[in-house]
Amino acid sequence: MQRRAVAVYVAVFLVVGGAAGTLVATADTPEVSFEDPDFERSAGETFEHAGQTYSVTEVTEKTESGGHGGGASHFMLGTIKWNVTAEASASWSNGSTVTYDGEEWTVVIEGEDPSEVTLREQIDKTAILQNDSSADNETVTSDGEEYVVVRDENGDKTLVPSDEYFPAPEERTFAEGDSLEYDGNDATIDDVTTSEAVLVWETTENREVELKQGDTVTFGETTYVAHFPDKETLVLSSDQEAYQAQLDQIDTFQEYVTGLRRIAAILTMGALTLIGLAFVPSRY
């Protein structure tokens, strides 16, 4: 009777454990999917959002080795690039020296309510004097006036006012709204005050973002979650609630599978234990 009872219990354990194992083996693991994602692109394809064009430059599987002898991990990575037009500016302070058109100029702003800025050429007086064998290499000041000492063929000296000796500096004047090439950019004189002139121009900035599974990125005012349905495609969806709900469903399924595996293991071990006990000799 004892062995018959054991046989019945073993049979029940094996049937229930086998059913649990069958459920684990035949259950379909849920996966994240979007029926109508906002964007679904492969490497080399583009998409637009709020008038801005974005380019998916790479969708690839990456391998990351584990530290301290750990196993390598594999993950998908998508790269998105785009260009952003931004406004840049520069200021020319009144009286300062600026470089323009490959030369140095003095910034001159005159008047109480100016609308123009003048660039006055800086004359290299030292170089001019050194190239003139009849003139001393340095100017002199007399009664507050600057002069150049010029000698004739007899060595007689003559004081020539600097304004007469040196060439008149070139001047270039720009009004508010005028365009000019500045530092390789098409700039505009945006505003002129008594203290400075402000130049503005547009510049292009290159931006890039790398996304893993579940990462989020915000374009404009919309936040998207990244998903990789395969090794060649990047999906961006603004439905983050649906994505989280599917993750929760997957977690629940994993807990369900783990529970069934434990049941199958416990019942199998129980059956083996009962079989072993059935063959233990009785003392009575």
Tab-separated table of C-alpha atoms in Angstrom:
chain	number	residue	atom	x	y	z
A	1	MET	CA	0.000	0.000	0.000
A	2	GLN	CA	2.853	2.324	0.885
A	3	ARG	CA	4.489	1.919	-2.497
A	4	ARG	CA	1.135	2.219	-4.236
A	5	ALA	CA	0.453	5.469	-2.474
A	6	VAL	CA	3.916	6.698	-3.336
A	7	ALA	CA	3.327	5.770	-6.966
A	8	VAL	CA	0.110	7.777	-6.977
A	9	TYR	CA	1.772	10.818	-5.414
A	10	VAL	CA	4.755	10.520	-7.764
A	11	ALA	CA	2.449	10.322	-10.738
A	12	VAL	CA	0.554	13.402	-9.563
A	13	PHE	CA	3.795	15.292	-8.949
A	14	LEU	CA	5.188	14.371	-12.356
A	15	VAL	CA	1.955	15.271	-14.148
A	16	VAL	CA	1.697	18.665	-12.470
A	17	GLY	CA	5.452	19.322	-12.853
A	18	GLY	CA	5.342	18.253	-16.472
A	19	ALA	CA	2.393	20.538	-17.112
A	20	ALA	CA	4.308	23.422	-15.550
A	21	GLY	CA	7.337	22.605	-17.707
A	22	THR	CA	5.145	22.394	-20.806
A	23	LEU	CA	3.640	25.807	-20.068
A	24	VAL	CA	7.121	27.271	-19.739
A	25	ALA	CA	8.302	25.659	-22.976
A	26	THR	CA	5.273	26.651	-25.047
A	27	ALA	CA	4.624	30.135	-23.671
A	28	ASP	CA	5.319	32.979	-26.084
A	29	THR	CA	7.591	35.581	-24.543
A	30	PRO	CA	5.991	39.039	-24.986
A	31	GLU	CA	8.096	41.637	-26.785
A	32	VAL	CA	7.954	45.401	-27.101
A	33	SER	CA	6.246	46.513	-30.295
A	34	PHE	CA	4.520	49.609	-31.648
A	35	GLU	CA	1.767	49.335	-34.227
A	36	ASP	CA	2.114	52.920	-35.402
A	37	PRO	CA	5.378	54.462	-34.121
A	38	ASP	CA	6.159	58.108	-34.777
A	39	PHE	CA	9.340	57.221	-36.687
A	40	GLU	CA	10.811	53.935	-37.904
A	41	ARG	CA	14.115	54.339	-39.735
A	42	SER	CA	17.236	52.433	-40.738
A	43	ALA	CA	20.777	53.765	-41.036
A	44	GLY	CA	21.057	56.377	-43.785
A	45	GLU	CA	17.404	57.433	-43.599
A	46	THR	CA	16.014	60.752	-42.354
A	47	PHE	CA	12.898	62.074	-40.658
A	48	GLU	CA	11.453	65.508	-39.959
A	49	HIS	CA	10.048	67.027	-36.801
A	50	ALA	CA	8.766	70.595	-36.572
A	51	GLY	CA	10.596	71.542	-39.772
A	52	GLN	CA	13.937	70.141	-38.568
A	53	THR	CA	15.554	67.268	-40.487
A	54	TYR	CA	17.210	64.488	-38.511
A	55	SER	CA	19.449	61.782	-39.959
A	56	VAL	CA	19.820	58.273	-38.569
A	57	THR	CA	23.499	57.699	-39.307
A	58	GLU	CA	24.016	54.377	-37.567
A	59	VAL	CA	22.052	51.420	-36.193
A	60	THR	CA	24.364	48.707	-34.961
A	61	GLU	CA	24.867	46.050	-32.330
A	62	LYS	CA	27.606	46.842	-29.848
A	63	THR	CA	29.551	44.503	-27.589
A	64	GLU	CA	30.721	45.595	-24.180
A	65	SER	CA	33.106	43.355	-22.272
A	66	GLY	CA	32.324	42.760	-18.610
A	67	GLY	CA	34.806	43.847	-16.007
A	68	HIS	CA	36.605	41.533	-13.569
A	69	GLY	CA	36.075	38.469	-15.726
A	70	GLY	CA	32.387	39.105	-16.367
A	71	GLY	CA	30.776	38.037	-19.608
A	72	ALA	CA	30.362	40.370	-22.560
A	73	SER	CA	27.037	42.150	-23.050
A	74	HIS	CA	25.400	42.974	-26.354
A	75	PHE	CA	23.173	45.964	-26.981
A	76	MET	CA	21.794	47.971	-29.874
A	77	LEU	CA	22.902	51.557	-30.429
A	78	GLY	CA	21.382	54.145	-32.744
A	79	THR	CA	22.986	57.455	-33.701
A	80	ILE	CA	20.998	60.498	-34.810
A	81	LYS	CA	22.596	63.682	-36.164
A	82	TRP	CA	21.156	67.067	-37.108
A	83	ASN	CA	22.199	70.670	-37.741
A	84	VAL	CA	20.973	73.639	-35.739
A	85	THR	CA	21.124	77.242	-36.925
A	86	ALA	CA	22.091	79.606	-34.117
A	87	GLU	CA	22.872	83.308	-33.863
A	88	ALA	CA	26.431	84.404	-33.034
A	89	SER	CA	27.625	87.903	-32.262
A	90	ALA	CA	30.698	90.042	-31.694
A	91	SER	CA	31.228	93.503	-30.236
A	92	TRP	CA	33.508	96.300	-31.421
A	93	SER	CA	34.184	98.553	-28.445
A	94	ASN	CA	34.672	102.235	-29.191
A	95	GLY	CA	38.392	103.019	-29.335
A	96	SER	CA	39.481	99.391	-29.425
A	97	THR	CA	41.609	97.681	-32.064
A	98	VAL	CA	39.941	95.019	-34.198
A	99	THR	CA	41.085	92.828	-37.042
A	100	TYR	CA	39.033	93.193	-40.200
A	101	ASP	CA	39.830	92.196	-43.768
A	102	GLY	CA	43.241	90.953	-42.652
A	103	GLU	CA	44.320	94.299	-41.165
A	104	GLU	CA	44.107	96.081	-37.832
A	105	TRP	CA	41.732	99.005	-37.411
A	106	THR	CA	40.700	101.405	-34.679
A	107	VAL	CA	36.985	101.495	-33.880
A	108	VAL	CA	35.604	105.028	-33.970
A	109	ILE	CA	32.036	105.840	-32.884
A	110	GLU	CA	31.072	109.492	-32.766
A	111	GLY	CA	27.967	111.395	-31.658
A	112	GLU	CA	25.511	111.068	-28.790
A	113	ASP	CA	23.047	108.900	-30.718
A	114	PRO	CA	25.197	107.094	-33.290
A	115	SER	CA	23.942	104.801	-35.990
A	116	GLU	CA	27.299	104.280	-37.716
A	117	VAL	CA	30.668	102.827	-36.795
A	118	THR	CA	33.937	103.708	-38.530
A	119	LEU	CA	37.006	101.534	-38.823
A	120	ARG	CA	40.099	103.683	-39.101
A	121	GLU	CA	43.254	102.164	-40.516
A	122	GLN	CA	46.155	101.933	-38.101
A	123	ILE	CA	49.233	103.452	-39.753
A	124	ASP	CA	52.472	101.630	-38.973
A	125	LYS	CA	54.495	104.779	-38.367
A	126	THR	CA	57.590	102.879	-37.258
A	127	ALA	CA	57.774	100.873	-40.467
A	128	ILE	CA	57.307	103.998	-42.594
A	129	LEU	CA	60.039	105.870	-40.759
A	130	GLN	CA	62.448	102.939	-40.973
A	131	ASN	CA	61.920	102.773	-44.735
A	132	ASP	CA	62.661	106.515	-45.153
A	133	SER	CA	66.422	107.103	-45.010
A	134	SER	CA	65.920	110.884	-44.767
A	135	ALA	CA	63.758	110.658	-41.636
A	136	ASP	CA	64.621	109.834	-38.064
A	137	ASN	CA	63.202	106.527	-36.845
A	138	GLU	CA	61.187	108.213	-34.110
A	139	THR	CA	58.814	111.138	-34.005
A	140	VAL	CA	59.311	114.096	-31.665
A	141	THR	CA	56.806	116.175	-29.760
A	142	SER	CA	56.981	119.967	-29.565
A	143	ASP	CA	54.364	122.161	-27.903
A	144	GLY	CA	52.021	119.179	-27.761
A	145	GLU	CA	52.308	118.484	-31.484
A	146	GLU	CA	53.899	115.406	-33.056
A	147	TYR	CA	56.544	115.944	-35.745
A	148	VAL	CA	58.809	113.880	-37.972
A	149	VAL	CA	62.443	114.943	-38.203
A	150	VAL	CA	63.421	115.031	-41.878
A	151	ARG	CA	66.975	115.785	-43.019
A	152	ASP	CA	67.899	117.163	-46.421
A	153	GLU	CA	70.992	116.222	-48.412
A	154	ASN	CA	73.069	118.690	-46.405
A	155	GLY	CA	71.913	117.163	-43.125
A	156	ASP	CA	69.760	120.103	-42.186
A	157	LYS	CA	66.715	119.090	-40.097
A	158	THR	CA	63.132	120.059	-40.744
A	159	LEU	CA	60.191	119.310	-38.480
A	160	VAL	CA	57.258	118.053	-40.529
A	161	PRO	CA	53.886	117.684	-38.780
A	162	SER	CA	52.925	114.001	-38.552
A	163	ASP	CA	49.575	114.693	-40.205
A	164	GLU	CA	51.426	115.997	-43.260
A	165	TYR	CA	54.161	113.365	-43.293
A	166	PHE	CA	52.151	110.188	-42.825
A	167	PRO	CA	49.437	109.154	-45.307
A	168	ALA	CA	45.866	109.724	-44.274
A	169	PRO	CA	44.470	106.479	-42.770
A	170	GLU	CA	41.820	104.660	-44.732
A	171	GLU	CA	38.380	104.663	-43.167
A	172	ARG	CA	35.470	102.334	-43.663
A	173	THR	CA	32.081	103.292	-42.271
A	174	PHE	CA	29.181	100.918	-41.659
A	175	ALA	CA	25.636	101.842	-40.684
A	176	GLU	CA	23.148	99.758	-38.751
A	177	GLY	CA	21.748	97.086	-41.061
A	178	ASP	CA	24.814	97.010	-43.332
A	179	SER	CA	26.282	93.629	-44.207
A	180	LEU	CA	29.957	92.781	-44.178
A	181	GLU	CA	32.195	89.733	-44.173
A	182	TYR	CA	33.598	89.218	-40.709
A	183	ASP	CA	35.766	86.298	-39.638
A	184	GLY	CA	34.493	84.209	-42.533
A	185	ASN	CA	30.829	84.962	-41.801
A	186	ASP	CA	28.190	87.108	-43.486
A	187	ALA	CA	27.605	89.493	-40.592
A	188	THR	CA	25.248	92.435	-40.114
A	189	ILE	CA	25.716	95.587	-38.050
A	190	ASP	CA	22.863	94.983	-35.628
A	191	ASP	CA	23.216	97.888	-33.207
A	192	VAL	CA	25.501	100.881	-32.641
A	193	THR	CA	25.764	102.735	-29.329
A	194	THR	CA	28.247	105.251	-28.002
A	195	SER	CA	30.243	102.441	-26.406
A	196	GLU	CA	30.154	99.652	-29.008
A	197	ALA	CA	28.903	98.245	-32.283
A	198	VAL	CA	27.311	94.776	-32.250
A	199	LEU	CA	27.665	92.414	-35.203
A	200	VAL	CA	25.433	89.347	-35.618
A	201	TRP	CA	25.455	86.379	-37.982
A	202	GLU	CA	24.039	82.900	-38.263
A	203	THR	CA	26.132	79.819	-37.609
A	204	THR	CA	25.449	76.104	-37.996
A	205	GLU	CA	26.028	73.732	-35.097
A	206	ASN	CA	26.303	69.966	-35.610
A	207	ARG	CA	24.553	67.939	-32.929
A	208	GLU	CA	24.447	64.206	-32.252
A	209	VAL	CA	22.747	61.805	-29.853
A	210	GLU	CA	23.325	58.078	-29.245
A	211	LEU	CA	20.389	55.971	-28.066
A	212	LYS	CA	20.180	52.545	-26.468
A	213	GLN	CA	17.036	50.495	-25.934
A	214	GLY	CA	14.668	52.475	-23.693
A	215	ASP	CA	16.628	55.739	-23.862
A	216	THR	CA	14.618	58.924	-24.363
A	217	VAL	CA	15.378	61.963	-26.483
A	218	THR	CA	13.506	65.261	-26.794
A	219	PHE	CA	13.089	66.971	-30.150
A	220	GLY	CA	11.340	70.305	-29.860
A	221	GLU	CA	8.730	69.777	-27.148
A	222	THR	CA	8.181	66.061	-27.787
A	223	THR	CA	10.004	63.271	-25.944
A	224	TYR	CA	10.505	59.950	-27.700
A	225	VAL	CA	11.552	56.537	-26.394
A	226	ALA	CA	13.961	54.409	-28.480
A	227	HIS	CA	13.244	50.820	-29.448
A	228	PHE	CA	15.032	48.384	-31.765
A	229	PRO	CA	12.653	45.808	-33.295
A	230	ASP	CA	15.626	44.233	-35.101
A	231	LYS	CA	19.323	44.815	-35.688
A	232	GLU	CA	18.770	47.283	-38.520
A	233	THR	CA	15.892	49.490	-37.396
A	234	LEU	CA	15.429	52.286	-34.871
A	235	VAL	CA	11.917	53.118	-33.714
A	236	LEU	CA	11.033	56.357	-31.923
A	237	SER	CA	7.678	56.530	-30.158
A	238	SER	CA	6.160	59.345	-28.163
A	239	ASP	CA	3.843	56.857	-26.405
A	240	GLN	CA	6.012	56.274	-23.352
A	241	GLU	CA	3.055	54.942	-21.349
A	242	ALA	CA	2.534	52.119	-23.847
A	243	TYR	CA	6.247	51.323	-23.738
A	244	GLN	CA	6.265	51.148	-19.935
A	245	ALA	CA	3.092	49.055	-19.926
A	246	GLN	CA	4.758	46.517	-22.228
A	247	LEU	CA	7.844	46.422	-19.991
A	248	ASP	CA	5.580	45.741	-17.010
A	249	GLN	CA	3.878	42.968	-18.980
A	250	ILE	CA	7.255	41.400	-19.774
A	251	ASP	CA	8.278	41.582	-16.103
A	252	THR	CA	5.017	39.905	-15.081
A	253	PHE	CA	5.564	37.165	-17.658
A	254	GLN	CA	9.110	36.553	-16.398
A	255	GLU	CA	7.822	36.276	-12.838
A	256	TYR	CA	5.170	33.824	-14.097
A	257	VAL	CA	7.765	31.709	-15.906
A	258	THR	CA	10.094	31.773	-12.925
A	259	GLY	CA	7.275	30.581	-10.676
A	260	LEU	CA	6.379	27.708	-13.012
A	261	ARG	CA	10.007	26.624	-13.211
A	262	ARG	CA	10.234	26.573	-9.447
A	263	ILE	CA	7.033	24.537	-9.210
A	264	ALA	CA	8.331	22.038	-11.770
A	265	ALA	CA	11.649	21.758	-9.943
A	266	ILE	CA	10.009	21.345	-6.507
A	267	LEU	CA	7.574	18.700	-7.760
A	268	THR	CA	10.329	16.806	-9.532
A	269	MET	CA	12.502	16.797	-6.423
A	270	GLY	CA	9.476	15.787	-4.338
A	271	ALA	CA	8.771	12.870	-6.651
A	272	LEU	CA	12.365	11.693	-6.458
A	273	THR	CA	12.303	12.014	-2.667
A	274	LEU	CA	9.108	9.942	-2.414
A	275	ILE	CA	10.575	7.277	-4.681
A	276	GLY	CA	13.633	7.099	-2.464
A	277	LEU	CA	11.530	6.850	0.704
A	278	ALA	CA	9.372	4.087	-0.803
A	279	PHE	CA	12.359	1.783	-1.025
A	280	VAL	CA	13.548	2.377	2.517
A	281	PRO	CA	13.138	-0.960	4.408
A	282	SER	CA	10.450	-0.893	7.110
A	283	ARG	CA	11.385	-1.817	10.674
A	284	TYR	CA	7.902	-3.176	11.338
